PDB file of C-alpha atoms in Angstrom:
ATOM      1  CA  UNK A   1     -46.212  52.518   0.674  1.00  0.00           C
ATOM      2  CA  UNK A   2     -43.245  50.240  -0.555  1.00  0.00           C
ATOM      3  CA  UNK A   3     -40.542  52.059   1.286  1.00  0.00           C
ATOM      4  CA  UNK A   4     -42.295  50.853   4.198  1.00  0.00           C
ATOM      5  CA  UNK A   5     -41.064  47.004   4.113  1.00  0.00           C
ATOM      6  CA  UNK A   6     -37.819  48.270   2.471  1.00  0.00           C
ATOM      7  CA  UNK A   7     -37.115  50.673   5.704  1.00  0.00           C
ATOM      8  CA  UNK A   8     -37.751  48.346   8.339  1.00  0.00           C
ATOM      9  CA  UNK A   9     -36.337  45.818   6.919  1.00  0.00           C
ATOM     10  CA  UNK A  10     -33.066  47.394   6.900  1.00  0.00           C
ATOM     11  CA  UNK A  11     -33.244  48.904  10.112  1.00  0.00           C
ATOM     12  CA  UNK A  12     -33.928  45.110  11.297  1.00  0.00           C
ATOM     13  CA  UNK A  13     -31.217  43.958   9.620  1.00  0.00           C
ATOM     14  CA  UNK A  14     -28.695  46.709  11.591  1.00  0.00           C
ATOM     15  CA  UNK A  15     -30.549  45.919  15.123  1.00  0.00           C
ATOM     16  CA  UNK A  16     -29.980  42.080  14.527  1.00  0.00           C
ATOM     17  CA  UNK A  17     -26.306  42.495  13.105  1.00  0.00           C
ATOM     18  CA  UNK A  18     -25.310  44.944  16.113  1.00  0.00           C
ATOM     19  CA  UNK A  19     -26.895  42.783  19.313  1.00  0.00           C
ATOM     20  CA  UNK A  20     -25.408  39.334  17.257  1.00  0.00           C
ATOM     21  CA  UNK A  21     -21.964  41.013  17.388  1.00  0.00           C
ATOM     22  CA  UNK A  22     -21.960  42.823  20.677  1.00  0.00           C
ATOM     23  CA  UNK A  23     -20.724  45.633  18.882  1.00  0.00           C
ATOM     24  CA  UNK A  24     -22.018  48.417  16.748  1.00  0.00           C
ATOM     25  CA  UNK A  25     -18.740  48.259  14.488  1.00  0.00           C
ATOM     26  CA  UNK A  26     -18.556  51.296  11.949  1.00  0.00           C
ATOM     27  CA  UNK A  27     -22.224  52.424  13.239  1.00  0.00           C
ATOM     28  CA  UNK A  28     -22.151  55.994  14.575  1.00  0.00           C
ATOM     29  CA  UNK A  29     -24.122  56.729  17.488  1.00  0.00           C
ATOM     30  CA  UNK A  30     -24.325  60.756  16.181  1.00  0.00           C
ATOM     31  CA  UNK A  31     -25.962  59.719  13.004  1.00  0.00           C
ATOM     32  CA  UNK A  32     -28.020  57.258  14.397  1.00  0.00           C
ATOM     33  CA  UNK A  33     -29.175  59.710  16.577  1.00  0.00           C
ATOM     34  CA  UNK A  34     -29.401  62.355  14.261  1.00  0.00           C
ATOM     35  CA  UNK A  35     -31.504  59.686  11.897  1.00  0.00           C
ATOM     36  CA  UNK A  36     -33.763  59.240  14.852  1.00  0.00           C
ATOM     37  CA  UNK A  37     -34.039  62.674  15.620  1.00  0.00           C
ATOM     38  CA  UNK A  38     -34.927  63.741  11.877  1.00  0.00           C
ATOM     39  CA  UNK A  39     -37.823  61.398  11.663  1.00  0.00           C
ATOM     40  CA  UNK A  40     -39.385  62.419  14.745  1.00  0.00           C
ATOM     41  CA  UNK A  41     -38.966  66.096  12.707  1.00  0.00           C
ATOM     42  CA  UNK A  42     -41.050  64.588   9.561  1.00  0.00           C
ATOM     43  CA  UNK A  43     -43.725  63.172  12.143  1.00  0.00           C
ATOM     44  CA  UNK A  44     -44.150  66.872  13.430  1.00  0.00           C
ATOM     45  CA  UNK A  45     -44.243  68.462  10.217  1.00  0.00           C
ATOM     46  CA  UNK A  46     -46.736  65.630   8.655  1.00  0.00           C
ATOM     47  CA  UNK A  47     -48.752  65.967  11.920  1.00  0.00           C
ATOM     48  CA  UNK A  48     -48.949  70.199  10.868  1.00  0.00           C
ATOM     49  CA  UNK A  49     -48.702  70.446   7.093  1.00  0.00           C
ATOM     50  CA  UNK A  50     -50.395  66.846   5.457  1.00  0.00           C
ATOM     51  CA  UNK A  51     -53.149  65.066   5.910  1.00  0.00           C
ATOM     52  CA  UNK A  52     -51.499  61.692   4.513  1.00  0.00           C
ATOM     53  CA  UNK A  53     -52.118  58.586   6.859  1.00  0.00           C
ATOM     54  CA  UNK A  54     -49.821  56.608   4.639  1.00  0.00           C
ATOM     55  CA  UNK A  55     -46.613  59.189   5.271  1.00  0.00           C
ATOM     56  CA  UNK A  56     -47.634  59.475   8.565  1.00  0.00           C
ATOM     57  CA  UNK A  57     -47.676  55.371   9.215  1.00  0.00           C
ATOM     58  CA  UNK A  58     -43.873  55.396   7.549  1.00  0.00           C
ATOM     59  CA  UNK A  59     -42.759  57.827   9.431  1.00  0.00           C
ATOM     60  CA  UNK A  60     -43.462  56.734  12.516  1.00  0.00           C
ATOM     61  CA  UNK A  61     -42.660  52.946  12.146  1.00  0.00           C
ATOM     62  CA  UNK A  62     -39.164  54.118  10.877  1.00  0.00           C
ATOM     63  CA  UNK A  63     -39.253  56.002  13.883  1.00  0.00           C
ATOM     64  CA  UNK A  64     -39.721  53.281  16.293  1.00  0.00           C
ATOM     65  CA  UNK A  65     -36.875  51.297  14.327  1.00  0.00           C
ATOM     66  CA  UNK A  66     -34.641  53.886  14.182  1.00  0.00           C
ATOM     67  CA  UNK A  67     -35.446  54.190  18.426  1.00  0.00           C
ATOM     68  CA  UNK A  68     -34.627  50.571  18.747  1.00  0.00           C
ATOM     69  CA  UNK A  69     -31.362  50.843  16.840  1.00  0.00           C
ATOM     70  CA  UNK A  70     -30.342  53.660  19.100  1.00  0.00           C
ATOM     71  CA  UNK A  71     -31.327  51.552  21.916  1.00  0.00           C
TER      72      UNK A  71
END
């Protein structure tokens, strides 16, 4: 339950630091991608294998941020 805030806020961070500058910098759009991509994965497999509401919420709110840093 901690990572939570800790996630999000440093996905936050990234999204305000790339629209302030215009310009994603050093960020790479493949590992963004692939970030974004491997959560989705963990939301499947917690979806199938665990019955944890807490994972599940993590997941898929470092999901959404990791969407609107690819964005």
């Amino acid at each position: 339950g901690l990572g939570i805030p800790f996630t999000l806020s440093a996905r936050c961070v990234s999204m305000y630091q790339v629209f302030s500058d215009k310009c994603t910098g050093q960020l790479s759009a493949a590992t963004t991608f692939l970030n974004t991509a491997g959560c989705f994965a963990r939301i499947f497999t917690t979806l199938q294998e665990v019955d944890d509401n807490l994972i599940l919420t993590s997941y898929v709110l470092a999901g959404i941020a990791n969407v609107g840093l690819t964005v």
